[in-house]
Short mmCIF file of C-alpha atoms and ligand atoms in Angstrom, two decimals:
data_model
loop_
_atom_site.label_atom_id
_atom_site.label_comp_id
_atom_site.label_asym_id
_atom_site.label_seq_id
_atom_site.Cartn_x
_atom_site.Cartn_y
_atom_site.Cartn_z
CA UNK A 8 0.00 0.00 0.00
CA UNK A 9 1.27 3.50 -0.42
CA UNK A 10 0.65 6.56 1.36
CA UNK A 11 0.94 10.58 0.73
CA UNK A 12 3.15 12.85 1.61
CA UNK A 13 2.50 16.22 1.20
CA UNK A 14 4.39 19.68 2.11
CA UNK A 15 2.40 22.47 3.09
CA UNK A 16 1.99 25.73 2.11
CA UNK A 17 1.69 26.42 -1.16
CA UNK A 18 -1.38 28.27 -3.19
CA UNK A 19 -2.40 26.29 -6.04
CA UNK A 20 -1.91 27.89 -9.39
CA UNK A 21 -2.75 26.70 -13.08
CA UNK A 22 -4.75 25.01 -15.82
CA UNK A 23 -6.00 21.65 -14.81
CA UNK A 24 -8.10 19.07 -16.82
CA UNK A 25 -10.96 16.31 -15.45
CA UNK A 26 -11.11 13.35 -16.12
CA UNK A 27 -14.42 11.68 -16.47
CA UNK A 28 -16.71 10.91 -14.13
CA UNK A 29 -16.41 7.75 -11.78
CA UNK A 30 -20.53 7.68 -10.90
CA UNK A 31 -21.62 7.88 -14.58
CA UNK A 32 -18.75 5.52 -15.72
CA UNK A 33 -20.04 2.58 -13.43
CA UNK A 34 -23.59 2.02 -14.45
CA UNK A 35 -22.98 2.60 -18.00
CA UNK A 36 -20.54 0.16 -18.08
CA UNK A 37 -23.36 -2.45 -16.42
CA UNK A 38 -25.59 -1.29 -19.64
CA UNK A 39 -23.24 -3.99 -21.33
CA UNK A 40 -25.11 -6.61 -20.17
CA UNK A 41 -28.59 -5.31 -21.75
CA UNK A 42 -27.39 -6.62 -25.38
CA UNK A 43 -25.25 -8.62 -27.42
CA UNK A 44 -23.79 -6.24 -29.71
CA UNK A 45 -20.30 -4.21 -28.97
CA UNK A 46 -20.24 -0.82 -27.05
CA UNK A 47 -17.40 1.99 -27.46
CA UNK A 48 -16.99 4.02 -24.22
CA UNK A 49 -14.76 6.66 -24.48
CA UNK A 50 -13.69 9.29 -21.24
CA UNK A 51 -13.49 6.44 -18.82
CA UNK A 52 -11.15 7.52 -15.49
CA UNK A 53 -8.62 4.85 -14.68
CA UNK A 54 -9.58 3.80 -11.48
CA UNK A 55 -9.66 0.74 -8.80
CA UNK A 56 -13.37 1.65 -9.45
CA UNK A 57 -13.66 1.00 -12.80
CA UNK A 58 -11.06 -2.15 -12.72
CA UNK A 59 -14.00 -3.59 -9.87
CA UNK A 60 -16.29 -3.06 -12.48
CA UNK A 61 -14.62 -4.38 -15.22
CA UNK A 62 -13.29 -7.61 -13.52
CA UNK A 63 -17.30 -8.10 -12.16
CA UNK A 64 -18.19 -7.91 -15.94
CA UNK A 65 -15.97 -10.32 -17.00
CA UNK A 66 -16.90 -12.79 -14.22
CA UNK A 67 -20.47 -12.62 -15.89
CA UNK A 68 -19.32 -13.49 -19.22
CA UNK A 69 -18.44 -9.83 -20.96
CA UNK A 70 -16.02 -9.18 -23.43
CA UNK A 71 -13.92 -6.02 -21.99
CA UNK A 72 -11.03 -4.75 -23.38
CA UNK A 73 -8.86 -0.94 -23.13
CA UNK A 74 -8.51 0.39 -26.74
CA UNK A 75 -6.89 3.79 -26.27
CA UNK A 76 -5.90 5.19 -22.51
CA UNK A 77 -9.40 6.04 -22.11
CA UNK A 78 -11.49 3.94 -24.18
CA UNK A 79 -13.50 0.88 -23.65
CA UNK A 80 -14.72 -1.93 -25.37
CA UNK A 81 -17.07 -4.22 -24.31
CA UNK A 82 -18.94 -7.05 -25.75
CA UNK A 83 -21.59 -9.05 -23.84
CA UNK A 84 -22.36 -11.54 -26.26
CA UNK A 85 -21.19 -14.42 -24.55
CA UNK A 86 -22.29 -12.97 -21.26
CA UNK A 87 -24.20 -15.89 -19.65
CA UNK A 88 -24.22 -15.85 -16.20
CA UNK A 89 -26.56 -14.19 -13.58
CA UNK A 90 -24.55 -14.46 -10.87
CA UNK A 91 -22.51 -11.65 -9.10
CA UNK A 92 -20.77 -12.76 -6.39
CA UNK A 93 -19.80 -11.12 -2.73
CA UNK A 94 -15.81 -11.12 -3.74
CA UNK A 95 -16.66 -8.36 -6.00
CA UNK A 96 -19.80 -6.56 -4.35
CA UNK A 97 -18.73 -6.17 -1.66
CA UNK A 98 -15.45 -3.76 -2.57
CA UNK A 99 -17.74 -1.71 -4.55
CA UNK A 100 -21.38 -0.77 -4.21
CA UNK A 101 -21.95 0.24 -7.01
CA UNK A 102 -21.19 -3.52 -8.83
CA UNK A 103 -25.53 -3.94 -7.34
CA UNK A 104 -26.15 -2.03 -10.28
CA UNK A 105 -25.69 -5.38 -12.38
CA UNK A 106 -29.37 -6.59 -10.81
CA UNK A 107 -31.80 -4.81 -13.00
CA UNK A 108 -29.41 -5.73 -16.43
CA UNK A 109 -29.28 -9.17 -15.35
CA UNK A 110 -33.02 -9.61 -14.96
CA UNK A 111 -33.67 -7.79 -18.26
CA UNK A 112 -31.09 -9.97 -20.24
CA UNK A 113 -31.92 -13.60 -18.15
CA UNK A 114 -34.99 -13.23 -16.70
CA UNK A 115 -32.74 -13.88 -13.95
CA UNK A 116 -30.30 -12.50 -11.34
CA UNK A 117 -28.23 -13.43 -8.22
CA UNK A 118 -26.75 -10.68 -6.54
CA UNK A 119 -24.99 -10.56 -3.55
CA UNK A 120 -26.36 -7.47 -0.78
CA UNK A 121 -23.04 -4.93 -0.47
CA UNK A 122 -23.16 -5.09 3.36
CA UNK A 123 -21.57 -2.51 5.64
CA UNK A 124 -19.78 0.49 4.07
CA UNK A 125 -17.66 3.68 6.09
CA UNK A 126 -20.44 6.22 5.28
CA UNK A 127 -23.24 4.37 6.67
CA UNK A 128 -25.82 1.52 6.39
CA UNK A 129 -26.89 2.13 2.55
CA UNK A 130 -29.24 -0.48 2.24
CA UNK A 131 -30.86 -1.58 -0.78
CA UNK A 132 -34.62 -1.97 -0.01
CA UNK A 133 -35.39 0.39 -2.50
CA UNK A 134 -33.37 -1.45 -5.70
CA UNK A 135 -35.68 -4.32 -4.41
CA UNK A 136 -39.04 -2.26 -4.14
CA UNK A 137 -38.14 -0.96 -7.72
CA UNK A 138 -37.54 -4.32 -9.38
CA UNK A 139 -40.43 -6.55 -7.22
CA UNK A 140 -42.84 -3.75 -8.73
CA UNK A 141 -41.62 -4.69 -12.31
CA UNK A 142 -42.83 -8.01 -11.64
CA UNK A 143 -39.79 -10.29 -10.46
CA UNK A 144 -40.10 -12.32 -7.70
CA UNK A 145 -37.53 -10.98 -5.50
CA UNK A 146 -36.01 -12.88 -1.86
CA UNK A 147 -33.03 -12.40 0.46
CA UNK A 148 -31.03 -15.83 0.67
CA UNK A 149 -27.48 -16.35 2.14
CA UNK A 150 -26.70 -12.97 1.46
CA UNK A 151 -27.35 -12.71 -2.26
CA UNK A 152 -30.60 -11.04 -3.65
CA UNK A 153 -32.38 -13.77 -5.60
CA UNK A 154 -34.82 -12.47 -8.20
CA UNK A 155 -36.22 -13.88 -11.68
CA UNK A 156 -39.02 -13.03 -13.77
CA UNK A 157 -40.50 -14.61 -17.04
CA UNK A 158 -40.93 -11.56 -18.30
CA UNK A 159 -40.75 -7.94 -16.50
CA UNK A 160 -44.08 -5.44 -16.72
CA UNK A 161 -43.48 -1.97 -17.24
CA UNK A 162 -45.14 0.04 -13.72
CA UNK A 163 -45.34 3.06 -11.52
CA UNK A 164 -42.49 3.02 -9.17
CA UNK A 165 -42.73 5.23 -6.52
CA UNK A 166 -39.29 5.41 -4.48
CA UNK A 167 -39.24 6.31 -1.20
CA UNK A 168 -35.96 8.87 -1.67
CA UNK A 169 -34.74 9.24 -4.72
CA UNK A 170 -31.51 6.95 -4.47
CA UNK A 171 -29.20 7.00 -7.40
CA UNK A 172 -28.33 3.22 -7.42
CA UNK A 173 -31.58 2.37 -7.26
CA UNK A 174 -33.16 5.22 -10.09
CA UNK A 175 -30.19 3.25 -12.29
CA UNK A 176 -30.95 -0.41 -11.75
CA UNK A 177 -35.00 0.28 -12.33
CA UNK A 178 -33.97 2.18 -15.96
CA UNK A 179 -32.02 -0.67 -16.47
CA UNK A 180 -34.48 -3.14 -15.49
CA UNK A 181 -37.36 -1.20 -17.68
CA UNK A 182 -35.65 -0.43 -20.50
CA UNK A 183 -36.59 -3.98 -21.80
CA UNK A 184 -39.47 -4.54 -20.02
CA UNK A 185 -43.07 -4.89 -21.24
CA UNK A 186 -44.81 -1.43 -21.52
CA UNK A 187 -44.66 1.87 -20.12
CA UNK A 188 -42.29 2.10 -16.37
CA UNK A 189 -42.48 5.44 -14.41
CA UNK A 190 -39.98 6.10 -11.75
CA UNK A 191 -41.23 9.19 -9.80
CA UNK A 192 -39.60 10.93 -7.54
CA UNK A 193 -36.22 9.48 -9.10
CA UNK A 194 -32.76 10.69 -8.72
CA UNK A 195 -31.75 13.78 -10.81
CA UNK A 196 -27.44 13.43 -10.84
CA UNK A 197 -26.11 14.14 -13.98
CA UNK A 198 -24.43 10.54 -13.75
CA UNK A 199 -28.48 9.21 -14.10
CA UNK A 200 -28.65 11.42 -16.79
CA UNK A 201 -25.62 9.97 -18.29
CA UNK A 202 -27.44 6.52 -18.04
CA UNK A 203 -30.05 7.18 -19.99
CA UNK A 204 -28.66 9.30 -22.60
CA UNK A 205 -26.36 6.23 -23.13
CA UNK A 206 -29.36 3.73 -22.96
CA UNK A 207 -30.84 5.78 -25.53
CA UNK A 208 -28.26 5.63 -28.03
CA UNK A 209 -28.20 1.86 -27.47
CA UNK A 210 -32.30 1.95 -28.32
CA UNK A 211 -33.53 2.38 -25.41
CA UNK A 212 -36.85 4.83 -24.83
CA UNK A 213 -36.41 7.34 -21.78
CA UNK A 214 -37.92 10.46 -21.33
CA UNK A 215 -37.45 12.76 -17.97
CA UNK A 216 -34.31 11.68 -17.04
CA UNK A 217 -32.55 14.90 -15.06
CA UNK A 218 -36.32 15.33 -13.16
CA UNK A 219 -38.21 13.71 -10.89
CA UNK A 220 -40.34 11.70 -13.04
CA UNK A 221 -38.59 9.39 -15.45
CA UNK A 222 -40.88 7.93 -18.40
CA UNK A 223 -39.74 4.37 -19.82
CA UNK A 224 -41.58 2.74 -22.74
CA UNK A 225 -39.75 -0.91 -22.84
CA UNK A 226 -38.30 -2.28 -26.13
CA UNK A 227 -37.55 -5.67 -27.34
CA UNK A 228 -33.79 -5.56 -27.76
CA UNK A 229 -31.24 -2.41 -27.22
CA UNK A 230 -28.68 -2.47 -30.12
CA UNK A 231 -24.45 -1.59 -29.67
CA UNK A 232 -23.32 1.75 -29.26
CA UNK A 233 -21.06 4.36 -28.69
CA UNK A 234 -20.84 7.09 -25.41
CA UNK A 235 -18.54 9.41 -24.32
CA UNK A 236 -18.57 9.72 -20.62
CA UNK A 237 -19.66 13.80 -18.93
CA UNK A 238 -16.91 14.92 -16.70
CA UNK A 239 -16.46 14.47 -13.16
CA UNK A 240 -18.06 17.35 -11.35
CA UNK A 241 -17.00 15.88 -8.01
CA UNK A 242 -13.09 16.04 -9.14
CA UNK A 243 -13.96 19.52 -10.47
CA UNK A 244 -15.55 20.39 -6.90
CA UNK A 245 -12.48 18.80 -5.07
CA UNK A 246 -10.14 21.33 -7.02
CA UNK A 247 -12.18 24.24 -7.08
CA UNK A 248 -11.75 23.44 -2.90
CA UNK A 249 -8.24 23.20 -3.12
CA UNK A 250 -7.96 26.13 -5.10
CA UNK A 251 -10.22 27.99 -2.29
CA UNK A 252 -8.49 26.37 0.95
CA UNK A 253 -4.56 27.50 -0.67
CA UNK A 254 -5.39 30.88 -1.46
CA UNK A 255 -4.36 29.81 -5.17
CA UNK A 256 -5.47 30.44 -8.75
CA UNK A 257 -6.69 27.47 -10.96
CA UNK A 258 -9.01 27.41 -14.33
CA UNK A 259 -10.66 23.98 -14.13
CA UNK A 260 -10.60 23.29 -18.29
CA UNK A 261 -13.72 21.74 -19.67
CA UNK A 262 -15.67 21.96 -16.19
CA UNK A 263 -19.66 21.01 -16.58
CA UNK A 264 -20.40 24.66 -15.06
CA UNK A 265 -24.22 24.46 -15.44
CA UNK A 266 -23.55 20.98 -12.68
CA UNK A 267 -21.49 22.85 -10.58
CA UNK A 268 -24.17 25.37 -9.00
CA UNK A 269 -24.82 24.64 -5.64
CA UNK A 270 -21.22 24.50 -4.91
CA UNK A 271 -20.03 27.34 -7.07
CA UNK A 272 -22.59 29.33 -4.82
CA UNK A 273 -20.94 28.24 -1.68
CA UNK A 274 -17.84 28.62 -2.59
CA UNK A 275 -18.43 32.19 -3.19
CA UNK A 276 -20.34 32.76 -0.24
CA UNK A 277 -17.05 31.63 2.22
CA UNK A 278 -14.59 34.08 0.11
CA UNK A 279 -13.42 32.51 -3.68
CA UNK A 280 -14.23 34.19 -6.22
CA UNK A 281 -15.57 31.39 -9.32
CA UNK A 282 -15.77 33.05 -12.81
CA UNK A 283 -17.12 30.72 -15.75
CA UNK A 284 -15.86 31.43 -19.38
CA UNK A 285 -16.42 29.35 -22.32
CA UNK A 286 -16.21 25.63 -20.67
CA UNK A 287 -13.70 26.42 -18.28
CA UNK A 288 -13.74 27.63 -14.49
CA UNK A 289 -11.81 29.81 -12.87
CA UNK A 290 -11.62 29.82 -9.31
CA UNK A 291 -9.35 31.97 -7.22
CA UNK A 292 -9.48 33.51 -3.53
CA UNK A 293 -7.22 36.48 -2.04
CA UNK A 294 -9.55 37.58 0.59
CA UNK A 295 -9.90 35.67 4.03
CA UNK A 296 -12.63 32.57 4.13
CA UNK A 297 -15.89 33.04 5.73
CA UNK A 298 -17.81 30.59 7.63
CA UNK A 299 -21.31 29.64 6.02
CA UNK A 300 -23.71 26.92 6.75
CA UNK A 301 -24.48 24.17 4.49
CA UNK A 302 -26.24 20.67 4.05
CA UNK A 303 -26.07 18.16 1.72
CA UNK A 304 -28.90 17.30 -0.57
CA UNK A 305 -29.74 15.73 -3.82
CA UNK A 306 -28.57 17.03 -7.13
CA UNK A 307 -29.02 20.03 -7.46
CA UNK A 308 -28.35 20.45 -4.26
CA UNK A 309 -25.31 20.61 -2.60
CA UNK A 310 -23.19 17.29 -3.55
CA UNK A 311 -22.67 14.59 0.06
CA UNK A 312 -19.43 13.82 -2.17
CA UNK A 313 -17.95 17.23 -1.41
CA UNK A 314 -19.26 17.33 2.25
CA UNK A 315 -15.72 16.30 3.63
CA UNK A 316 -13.35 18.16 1.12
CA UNK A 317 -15.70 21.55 2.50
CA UNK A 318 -15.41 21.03 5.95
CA UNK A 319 -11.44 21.32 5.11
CA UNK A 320 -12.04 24.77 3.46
CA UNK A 321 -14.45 25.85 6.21
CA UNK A 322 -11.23 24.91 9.51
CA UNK A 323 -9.67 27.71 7.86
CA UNK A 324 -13.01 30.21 7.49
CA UNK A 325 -12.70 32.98 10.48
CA UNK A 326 -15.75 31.78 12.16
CA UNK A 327 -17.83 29.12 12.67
CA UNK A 328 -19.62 27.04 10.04
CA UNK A 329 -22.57 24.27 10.32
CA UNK A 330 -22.61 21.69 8.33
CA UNK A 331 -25.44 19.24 8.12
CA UNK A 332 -25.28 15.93 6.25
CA UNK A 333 -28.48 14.80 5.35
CA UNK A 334 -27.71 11.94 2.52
CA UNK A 335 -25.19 9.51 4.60
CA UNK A 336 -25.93 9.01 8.43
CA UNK A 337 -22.17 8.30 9.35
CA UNK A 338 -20.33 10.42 7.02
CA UNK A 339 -17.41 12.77 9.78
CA UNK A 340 -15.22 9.86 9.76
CA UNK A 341 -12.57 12.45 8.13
CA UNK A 342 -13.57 14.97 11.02
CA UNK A 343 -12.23 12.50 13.84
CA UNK A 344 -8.56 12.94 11.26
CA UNK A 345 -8.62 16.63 11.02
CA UNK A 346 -8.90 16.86 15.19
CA UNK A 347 -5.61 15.36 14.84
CA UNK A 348 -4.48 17.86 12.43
CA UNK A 349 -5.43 20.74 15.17
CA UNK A 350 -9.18 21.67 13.67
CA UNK A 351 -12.09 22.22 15.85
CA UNK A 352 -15.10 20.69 14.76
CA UNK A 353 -18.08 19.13 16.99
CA UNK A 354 -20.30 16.73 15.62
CA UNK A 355 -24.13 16.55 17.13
CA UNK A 356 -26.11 13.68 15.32
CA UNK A 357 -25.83 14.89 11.42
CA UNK A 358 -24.32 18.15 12.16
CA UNK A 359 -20.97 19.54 12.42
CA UNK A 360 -19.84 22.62 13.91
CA UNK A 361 -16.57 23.83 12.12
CA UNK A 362 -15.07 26.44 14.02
CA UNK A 363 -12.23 28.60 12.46
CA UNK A 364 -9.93 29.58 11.74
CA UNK A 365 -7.16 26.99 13.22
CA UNK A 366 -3.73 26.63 12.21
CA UNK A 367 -3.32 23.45 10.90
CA UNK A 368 -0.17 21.42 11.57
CA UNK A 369 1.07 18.22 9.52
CA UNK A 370 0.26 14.48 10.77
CA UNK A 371 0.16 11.08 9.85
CA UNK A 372 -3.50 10.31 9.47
CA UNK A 373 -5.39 7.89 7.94
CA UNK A 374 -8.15 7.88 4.91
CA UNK A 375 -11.49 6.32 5.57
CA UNK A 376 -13.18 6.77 2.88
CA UNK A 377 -12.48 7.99 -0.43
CA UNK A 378 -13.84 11.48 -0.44
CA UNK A 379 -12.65 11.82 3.30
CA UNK A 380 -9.17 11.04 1.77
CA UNK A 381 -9.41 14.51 -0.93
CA UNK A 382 -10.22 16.28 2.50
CA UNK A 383 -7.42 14.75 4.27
CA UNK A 384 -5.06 16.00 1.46
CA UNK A 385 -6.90 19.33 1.18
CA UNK A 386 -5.74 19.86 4.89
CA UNK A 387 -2.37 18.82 4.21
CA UNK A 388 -1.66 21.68 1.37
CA UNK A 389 -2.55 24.15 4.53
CA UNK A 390 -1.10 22.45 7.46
CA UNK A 391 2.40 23.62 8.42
CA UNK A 392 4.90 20.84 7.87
CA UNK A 393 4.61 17.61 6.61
CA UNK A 394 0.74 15.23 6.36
CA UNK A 395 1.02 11.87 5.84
CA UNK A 396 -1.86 9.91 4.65
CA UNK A 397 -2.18 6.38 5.14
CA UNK A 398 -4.88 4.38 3.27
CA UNK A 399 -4.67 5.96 0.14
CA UNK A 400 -6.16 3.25 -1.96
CA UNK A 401 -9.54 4.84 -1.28
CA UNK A 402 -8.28 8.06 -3.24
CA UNK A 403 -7.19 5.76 -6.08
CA UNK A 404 -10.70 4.22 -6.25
CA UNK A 405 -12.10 7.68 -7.52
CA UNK A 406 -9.68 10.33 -8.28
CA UNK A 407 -7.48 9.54 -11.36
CA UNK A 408 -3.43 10.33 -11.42
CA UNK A 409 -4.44 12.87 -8.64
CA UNK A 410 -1.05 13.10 -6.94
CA UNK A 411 0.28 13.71 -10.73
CA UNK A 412 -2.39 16.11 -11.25
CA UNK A 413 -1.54 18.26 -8.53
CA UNK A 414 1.72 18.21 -8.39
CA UNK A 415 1.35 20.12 -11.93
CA UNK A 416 -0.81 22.87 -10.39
CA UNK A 417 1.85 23.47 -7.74
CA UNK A 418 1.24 21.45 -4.72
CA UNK A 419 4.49 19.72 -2.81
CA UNK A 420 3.51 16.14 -2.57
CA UNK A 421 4.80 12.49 -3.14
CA UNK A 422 3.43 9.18 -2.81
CA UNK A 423 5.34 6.43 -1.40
CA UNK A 424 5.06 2.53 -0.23
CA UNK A 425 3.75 2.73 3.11
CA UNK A 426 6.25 0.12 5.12
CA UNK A 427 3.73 0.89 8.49
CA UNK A 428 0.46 -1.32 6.20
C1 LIG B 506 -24.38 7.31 -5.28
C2 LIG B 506 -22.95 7.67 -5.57
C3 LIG B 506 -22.27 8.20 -4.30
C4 LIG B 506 -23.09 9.35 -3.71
C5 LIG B 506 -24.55 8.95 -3.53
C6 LIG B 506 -25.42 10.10 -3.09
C7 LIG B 506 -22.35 6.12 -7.31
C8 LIG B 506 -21.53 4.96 -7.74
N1 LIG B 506 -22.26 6.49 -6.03
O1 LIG B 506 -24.37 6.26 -4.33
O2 LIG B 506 -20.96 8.65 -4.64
O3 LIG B 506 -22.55 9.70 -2.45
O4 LIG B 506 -25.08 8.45 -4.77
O5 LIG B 506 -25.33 11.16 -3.99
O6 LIG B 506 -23.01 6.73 -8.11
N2 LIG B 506 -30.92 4.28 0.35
C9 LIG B 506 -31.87 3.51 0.96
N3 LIG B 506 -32.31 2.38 0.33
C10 LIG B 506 -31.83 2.01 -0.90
C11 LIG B 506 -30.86 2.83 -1.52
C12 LIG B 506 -30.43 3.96 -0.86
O7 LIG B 506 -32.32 3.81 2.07
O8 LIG B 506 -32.26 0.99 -1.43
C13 LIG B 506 -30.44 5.49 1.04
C14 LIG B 506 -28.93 5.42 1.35
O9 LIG B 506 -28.69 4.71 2.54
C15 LIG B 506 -28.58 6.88 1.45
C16 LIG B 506 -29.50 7.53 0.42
O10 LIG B 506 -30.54 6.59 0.16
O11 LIG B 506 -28.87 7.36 2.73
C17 LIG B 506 -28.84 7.91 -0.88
O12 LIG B 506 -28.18 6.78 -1.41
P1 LIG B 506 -28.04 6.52 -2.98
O13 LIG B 506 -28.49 7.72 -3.73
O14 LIG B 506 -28.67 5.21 -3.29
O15 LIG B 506 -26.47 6.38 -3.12
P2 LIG B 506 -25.69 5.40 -4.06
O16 LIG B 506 -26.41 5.21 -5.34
O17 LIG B 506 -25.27 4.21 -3.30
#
């Protein structure tokens, strides 16, 4: 295992590029399973992540091979098991995507449950709701989700919150279904959107997708395709904080601005200034940090993925901030690191008071998660001294080359095997 090392100190400064996006690269990568004809999917990240994804796929019989540094090809025309098995669930969440693909390609589907994860319980009650109400017989055995269905019946699914996961596994479960499906109160994310604008190009008929009710009029068979992944808006968050917490100057090149709202808005309101020109993003602060409340919501509110790499940004506001997490019930873990680093933060139930501004000083600490790792590293371009962090496999399960990537825009840092694992 390796671990970070970063120097402190230094404002950020530069032209930066994403990569694309981890949560819309995942599902549409499952879509492979809906037919038997090839996909092209350019803009993928090289991640853990995706590797997960891509060795689950092969497990169930796809074809998946890198044709460019980016670019995937996949071919599920041998793909002919139903099976997904706990190895691979239960490293990545996201891999319970596969259940509504394999029910709409085998009428069948064996899936194990993800159990625990850092952030929280994340159940999947409502993946299950979704796909029972399509008409599969659905049961909990030995830890896998059973479920098979002659033939799945397009209906009204009405989901308790809109969950992401579970929006994506329904549109794939309807897409071949018989009839009309309608998913209301659904997840909006761009990476849903994603979905179903690359379920569309396969064949697929989805309207609604980006509101709350998503319209899906099954087909008989989706046909190969090709997609080219939307950028990560969480790695364009993560640097527009870093830019904020150093003080620096960075343009964020082809950044989706018109996803970026919620946190453009609150990074303004503690002190950067964010100025959008022709694709690009340009974020820069001189003045001092002010504390501001905020809480995490559904897209388009403000993103639970950029909850910990904030409450970096906000130790070194001249106040004190609130932050309330309202997505993830467990989701401080990172908090409990930056203590250690010398911030001052109390957590009551979902909230956490952030109070500013401290003076940071380098430690060894240890990721938890991967967003709580950006935060960790955030810190660590502030703290005086040196911040090691431990764990860092979580960072490489989302954020491509990062430790390259910043390095470019200035920051001292260097990984390195960590001899302590
Ligand atoms: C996705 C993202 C993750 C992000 C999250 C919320 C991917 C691969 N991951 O995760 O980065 O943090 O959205 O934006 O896209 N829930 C239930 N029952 C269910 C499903 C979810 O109660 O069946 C709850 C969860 O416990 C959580 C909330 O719904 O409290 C939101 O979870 P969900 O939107 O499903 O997150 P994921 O799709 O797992």
């Amino acid at each position: 295992m390796d671990k970070i090392i970063i120097h402190g100190g230094t404002p950020l400064r530069g032209s930066i590029g994403l990569s694309g996006s981890k949560n819309a690269t995942l599902p549409i990568l499952m879509a492979s399973l809906l037919t038997a004809e090839p996909l092209v999917i350019s803009n993928v990240p090289r991640l853990r992540d995706v590797n997960t994804a891509i060795d689950l796929l092969a497990t169930l019989g796809v074809d998946v091979q890198w044709s460019g540094e980016h670019r995937l090809e996949l071919c599920g025309a041998n793909a002919a098991s139903w099976e997904a098995p706990y190895e691979l669930v239960k490293t990545m969440r996201a891999s319970f995507v596969v259940l509504g693909p394999l029910l709409a390609r085998h009428g069948r589907a064996r899936v194990s449950t993800p159990g625990g994860c850092a952030i929280g319980a994340r159940p999947v009650n409502l993946h299950m709701a979704g796909i029972r109400a399509l008409g599969a017989k659905v049961q909990l055995r030995h830890g896998y989700v059973e479920a098979h269905a002659e033939r799945l019946r397009g209906a009204r699914v009405w989901l308790d919150n809109p969950s992401v996961g579970a929006t994506e596994n329904i549109m794939m479960a309807a897409v071949r279904a018989q009839g009309q499906t309608v998913i209301e109160n659904a997840a909006r994310e761009p990476e849903v959107q994603d979905l179903a604008r690359m379920l569309t190009a396969m064949g697929a008929q989805i309207a609604g997708a980006g509101t709350h009710v998503i319209e899906i009029e099954g087909v008989q068979r989706l046909h190969g395709a090709e997609h080219h992944v939307i950028a990560d808006r969480i790695e364009a968050g993560s640097l527009m904080a870093a830019a904020t917490i150093t003080g620096g100057d960075l343009t964020i090149e082809n950044a989706p601005v018109d996803q970026l709202d919620a946190v453009m808005v609150k990074l303004v309101e503690a002190g950067a200034e964010v100025h959008a020109h022709n694709g690009a993003l340009r974020v820069c602060r001189s003045a001092p940090l002010h504390p501001i409340e905020l809480r995490t919501l559904p897209y388009p509110g403000f993103p639970t993925d950029l909850q910990a790499q904030m409450m970096a940004v906000l130790t070194q506001a001249h106040g004190t901030s609130v932050i309330t997490e309202t997505i993830f019930e467990n989701r401080f873990m990172h908090a409990l690191e930056l203590l250690r680093m010398g911030a001052d933060v109390v957590m009551k139930g979902p909230t956490a008071i952030v109070r500013g501004s401290s003076r940071l000083s380098g430690a060894p600490v240890m990721a938890t998660d991967l967003r709580a790792s950006m935060s960790l590293i955030l810190a660590g371009l502030v703290a005086e001294n040196t911040t090691e962090v431990s764990r860092i496999y979580h960072l490489d399960r989302g954020y491509e080359d990062i430790d390259a990537k910043l390095r470019a825009i200035g920051a001292r840092l260097e990984r390195v095997p960590d001899k302590g694992e």
